[in-house]
Structure formats: C-alpha cells, structure tokens
Amino acid sequence: MPIELKGPEEIALMRQAGRAVAEVLDMMLQELRPGLVLKKLDDIVRREFAKRKVVPTFLGYQGYPARACVSLNDEVVHGIPDRRVLQEGDIVSIDLGATYKGFVGDAAITVGVGTISPVAERLVRVTEEALWQGIKAAKAGGRLGQISAAIQAQVEGNGFSVVREYVGHGVGRSMHEEPQVPNFGPPDRGPLLQKGMTLALEPMVTTGNWRTKKDSDGWTVRTADGSLAAHFEHTIVITEGEAEVLTLR
Ligand code: MF3
Ligand code: CO
C-alpha cells in the first residue's frame, strides 16, 4: 500500500480525533495516585469518549480487551488496565486512540506516581524530549530516517536504549498505515516526507537493554532485563513548515 496523503477535510477530522485523545488523556492523568485501580482509567475513557462522539480505536483491535493501554515500570507497551493498583514510585505509560468519523488520533504519555527514582525521572524526561526531537525533524522534503535518527541520538546520547521490536506508524483511516516509523536508524533512509503525511511518532525507551518479551496474556510487552521503560507518542501531520501536532495537550 502506498502512503496516503491527507487533504484538509481529512486532517480536520483527525484534529477532532486528536483533540479527544488529548483531553481524555489529561483527565486520566488527574486520577493517577497510589491506590488507583487501573480499570478505572478505562472507565474514564468509556464515559468521556461517549460524550465526545468518538470510538475507542484499541478496543477489539486484534482482540485487545480494553480502550487504553496502561503499562507500569518495566512494561513497555500494551499493558491492560485491569485490577492492578498503582503504588507510590511507579511510572505509568498511558496509550490512547480515538476514531472520529473514521479517522484516528493516537497518543501516549509516561508519568510518575508521587516521588519516583532519579533514573526514572531522567528516563521520562529524555523520552519526551526524544519525541519532540523527532517532531522537529519531521519536515516536508526530508527523509523519514531523519525522524528515526533524531530520536535515537537523543535517547542514546543520554545513555538509554531504543526499543527495536515496536515502531511508530502512519495513521489516519486506520490506526496502522504505511509507513513504519522506526525510532532508530540512519537519517538518509526511508520515504521522502511530504505535506499531508500523517504519522504517529512513538519512542519507546528503556534504561537497560532494548530487548523485550511478551507476557502470557498475549499483550503486555516488558523489558527482557527488567529495566524501566517509558513511551511518548503524538499524531502529527507533515506541513511545509513545522509539523502540526494533532494530539497536543
Ligand atoms: N499506540 C499503539 C500502537 O500504535 C496502540 C495499539 S494498542 C492495541 O500500536 F491494543 F490497540 F493494539
Ligand atoms: Co501508535
């Protein structure tokens, strides 16, 4: 499948989907405290998405059983919001997707619960900064590899590792479109970035080795070495100038 360039009407719908994701992520963040049962976060999504007339993109995707992904500590992505309870010092990654009139917005954020360790603080900061370096590198006329290289440089320059087995992606009419957007690799690789390309950039970063393993639930991805992981994601559209961030909070 070729990469689909979106026009103004399609981007307008993605803006609506992106805004719903941003607003509801913010509401979820307000609830994070020791003692919170993760399932409550999914209940917020159900209620708030219904109000906004958007559909939870993740629910039922390849059988995924929830509306959001909530991943703790050594969990990288795709953790299930279930009966687990938050504890002081945890780091929590929340990943959320909304579909509005057939168009998708996808974003993720990692935050600490109460006081977290200095290395956890640094991991969260570096991962968010890596996402923004990727966004800054996402310019029409450049190559997709420039995004990958910018993210990798920020992460490895700070002594952390980039997950290889999961990558960012084109997004729009479905959650996963062409092209894949790796968070690593040389800048001169990949397709030329063009106005109207809509991409989900999503660095996944660990304090240890980049290798991951999947739990027996078939979803939860965690670091193979038990090190901490963080994940930030935005949906963006390539323009003539700076990329527009559709999931900005
Ligand atoms: N942001 C994730 C992604 O881009 C969300 C997928 S989770 C799933 O792949 F549960 F829907 F699979
Ligand atoms: Co994504």
XYZ file of C-alpha atoms and ligand atoms in Angstrom:
262
model
C 0.000 0.000 0.000
C 1.341 3.460 -0.893
C 1.445 6.231 1.698
C -1.815 8.182 1.635
C -1.518 11.968 1.736
C -4.423 13.570 3.599
C -6.221 16.698 2.426
C -7.743 19.474 4.560
C -11.069 17.680 5.223
C -9.354 14.521 6.390
C -6.933 16.469 8.558
C -9.865 18.346 10.120
C -11.395 15.016 11.202
C -8.047 13.808 12.545
C -7.803 17.062 14.525
C -11.111 16.197 16.203
C -9.949 12.658 16.981
C -6.627 14.023 18.248
C -8.292 16.597 20.469
C -10.465 13.924 22.102
C -7.366 11.819 22.804
C -5.547 14.810 24.318
C -8.453 15.885 26.520
C -9.180 12.411 27.827
C -5.500 11.636 28.446
C -5.412 14.788 30.580
C -8.405 13.599 32.594
C -6.768 10.198 33.119
C -3.580 11.865 34.380
C -5.620 13.746 37.007
C -6.653 10.403 38.513
C -3.190 8.911 38.954
C -2.389 8.378 42.621
C -1.362 5.483 44.885
C -4.317 3.123 45.305
C -5.904 3.743 41.899
C -7.205 0.546 40.291
C -6.107 0.644 36.634
C -9.538 -0.421 35.360
C -10.839 2.994 36.498
C -8.772 4.619 33.766
C -10.597 2.565 31.146
C -13.944 3.578 32.677
C -12.974 7.230 32.201
C -12.282 6.564 28.523
C -15.647 4.857 28.051
C -17.528 7.771 29.641
C -15.561 10.626 28.088
C -15.347 9.155 24.578
C -19.142 8.669 24.545
C -19.567 12.376 25.421
C -17.266 13.375 22.585
C -18.815 11.023 20.000
C -15.540 9.227 19.370
C -14.932 5.490 19.323
C -12.096 3.770 21.239
C -9.754 2.635 18.481
C -7.944 -0.024 20.521
C -10.986 -1.952 21.881
C -11.294 -5.165 19.874
C -8.238 -4.391 17.737
C -6.848 -7.887 17.090
C -8.886 -8.833 20.149
C -7.380 -6.214 22.513
C -9.677 -6.187 25.572
C -9.591 -2.514 26.683
C -9.899 1.095 25.471
C -6.479 2.264 26.624
C -3.121 0.624 27.238
C -1.662 1.172 30.711
C 1.906 -0.061 31.216
C 3.785 0.106 34.537
C 7.526 0.294 35.260
C 9.249 -2.454 33.202
C 6.197 -2.761 30.933
C 6.931 -1.045 27.625
C 3.554 -1.012 25.849
C 0.161 -2.769 25.588
C -0.375 -3.296 29.329
C -4.044 -3.984 30.111
C -5.903 -1.726 32.583
C -7.163 -4.412 34.942
C -7.371 -4.880 38.718
C -3.788 -3.880 39.346
C -3.287 -0.994 41.766
C -0.898 1.974 41.439
C 1.828 2.433 44.008
C 3.944 5.404 45.017
C 7.081 5.449 42.854
C 5.538 3.674 39.837
C 5.950 5.074 36.365
C 2.795 4.742 34.276
C 2.539 4.833 30.479
C -0.924 5.517 29.082
C -1.571 4.994 25.358
C -4.909 6.092 23.890
C -6.537 6.054 20.447
C -9.809 7.643 19.296
C -11.673 7.320 15.999
C -13.858 10.209 14.795
C -15.882 9.736 11.614
C -13.447 7.046 10.540
C -10.223 8.931 11.338
C -7.787 8.045 14.100
C -5.745 10.013 16.655
C -3.151 8.113 18.725
C -1.019 9.397 21.622
C 0.835 8.214 24.721
C 2.495 9.694 27.785
C 4.523 8.389 30.728
C 4.307 9.970 34.189
C 5.461 9.150 37.707
C 3.171 8.434 40.670
C 4.311 10.512 43.638
C 8.080 10.560 44.094
C 9.982 8.431 41.588
C 13.668 7.481 41.440
C 16.161 9.886 39.821
C 16.795 7.450 36.942
C 13.048 7.120 36.341
C 12.753 10.930 36.281
C 15.537 11.129 33.741
C 14.062 8.337 31.597
C 10.697 10.091 31.367
C 12.310 13.443 30.537
C 14.642 12.006 27.882
C 11.854 10.003 26.210
C 9.575 13.037 25.934
C 12.460 15.105 24.593
C 13.224 12.360 22.051
C 9.647 12.558 20.771
C 9.998 16.334 20.342
C 13.330 15.955 18.558
C 11.560 13.568 16.180
C 8.739 16.051 15.626
C 11.266 18.835 14.933
C 12.981 16.598 12.347
C 9.683 15.835 10.567
C 9.918 18.289 7.667
C 8.485 18.078 4.140
C 11.348 17.391 1.721
C 13.383 15.480 4.296
C 13.547 11.734 4.708
C 11.672 9.679 7.263
C 15.038 8.404 8.535
C 15.760 11.887 9.856
C 12.985 11.381 12.401
C 14.372 7.986 13.407
C 17.936 9.265 13.709
C 16.915 12.336 15.745
C 15.048 10.168 18.252
C 17.855 7.623 18.530
C 20.514 10.302 19.024
C 18.584 11.924 21.863
C 18.000 8.576 23.613
C 21.448 7.031 23.217
C 23.191 10.353 23.890
C 21.644 10.118 27.346
C 22.737 6.516 27.908
C 19.337 4.874 27.373
C 18.177 2.329 24.741
C 15.596 2.472 21.955
C 13.180 -0.460 21.619
C 13.551 -2.068 18.179
C 10.663 -4.548 18.010
C 7.915 -1.912 18.067
C 7.868 1.240 15.950
C 5.779 4.288 15.058
C 3.493 4.240 12.043
C 1.378 6.049 9.510
C -2.086 6.753 10.948
C -5.378 8.074 9.567
C -8.122 5.885 8.151
C -6.799 3.121 10.326
C -4.527 3.022 13.343
C -1.670 1.473 11.398
C -0.913 2.704 7.897
C 2.240 2.880 5.819
C 4.998 3.788 6.533
C 6.579 2.266 9.622
C 8.469 4.889 11.653
C 11.395 3.243 13.473
C 12.918 5.059 16.444
C 16.419 4.140 15.265
C 18.452 4.046 12.062
C 20.354 6.295 9.658
C 18.914 9.663 8.501
C 19.234 9.023 4.760
C 16.776 6.122 4.736
C 13.039 5.770 4.094
C 10.464 7.672 2.053
C 10.556 11.407 1.414
C 8.325 13.301 3.832
C 5.523 15.126 2.042
C 2.847 17.603 3.032
C -0.271 15.706 4.158
C 1.505 12.641 5.541
C 0.041 11.743 8.926
C 2.330 9.864 11.275
C 2.328 8.551 14.843
C 5.810 9.049 16.307
C 6.278 6.937 19.427
C 9.685 6.413 21.006
C 9.787 3.513 23.479
C 12.891 3.823 25.661
C 14.499 1.651 28.339
C 17.119 2.260 30.997
C 18.760 -1.077 30.148
C 18.851 -3.350 27.107
C 16.346 -2.740 24.265
C 15.137 -6.334 24.084
C 11.550 -7.080 25.095
C 9.396 -10.096 25.902
C 5.640 -10.620 25.833
C 3.593 -11.847 28.801
C 1.372 -14.932 28.619
C -1.660 -12.592 28.361
C -0.594 -12.154 24.739
C -0.374 -8.351 25.072
C 1.826 -6.925 27.808
C 5.289 -6.149 26.442
C 8.027 -5.707 29.043
C 11.782 -5.240 29.006
C 13.604 -8.573 28.853
C 16.088 -7.434 31.522
C 13.522 -5.921 33.913
C 14.778 -2.368 33.356
C 12.367 0.590 33.342
C 10.605 1.743 30.163
C 8.891 4.938 29.023
C 6.710 5.722 25.981
C 5.595 9.034 24.474
C 3.524 9.358 21.302
C 1.921 12.092 19.205
C -0.018 12.019 15.958
C 1.377 14.650 13.584
C 0.757 15.938 10.077
C 3.630 16.963 7.828
C 3.280 20.544 6.524
C 5.537 22.925 4.594
C 6.891 24.192 7.934
C 6.916 22.651 11.414
C 4.744 19.540 11.683
C 1.318 20.127 13.255
C 0.740 18.043 16.399
C -2.845 16.757 16.320
C -2.803 15.278 19.828
C -1.260 18.261 21.637
C -2.435 18.649 25.257
N -0.358 3.200 20.113
C -0.366 1.770 19.954
C 0.037 1.458 18.543
O 0.238 2.349 17.822
C -1.663 1.235 20.341
C -2.035 -0.125 19.893
S -2.627 -0.981 21.204
C -3.749 -2.091 20.696
O 0.254 0.326 18.149
F -4.192 -2.613 21.734
F -4.708 -1.490 20.063
F -3.211 -2.958 19.913
Co 0.699 4.226 17.905
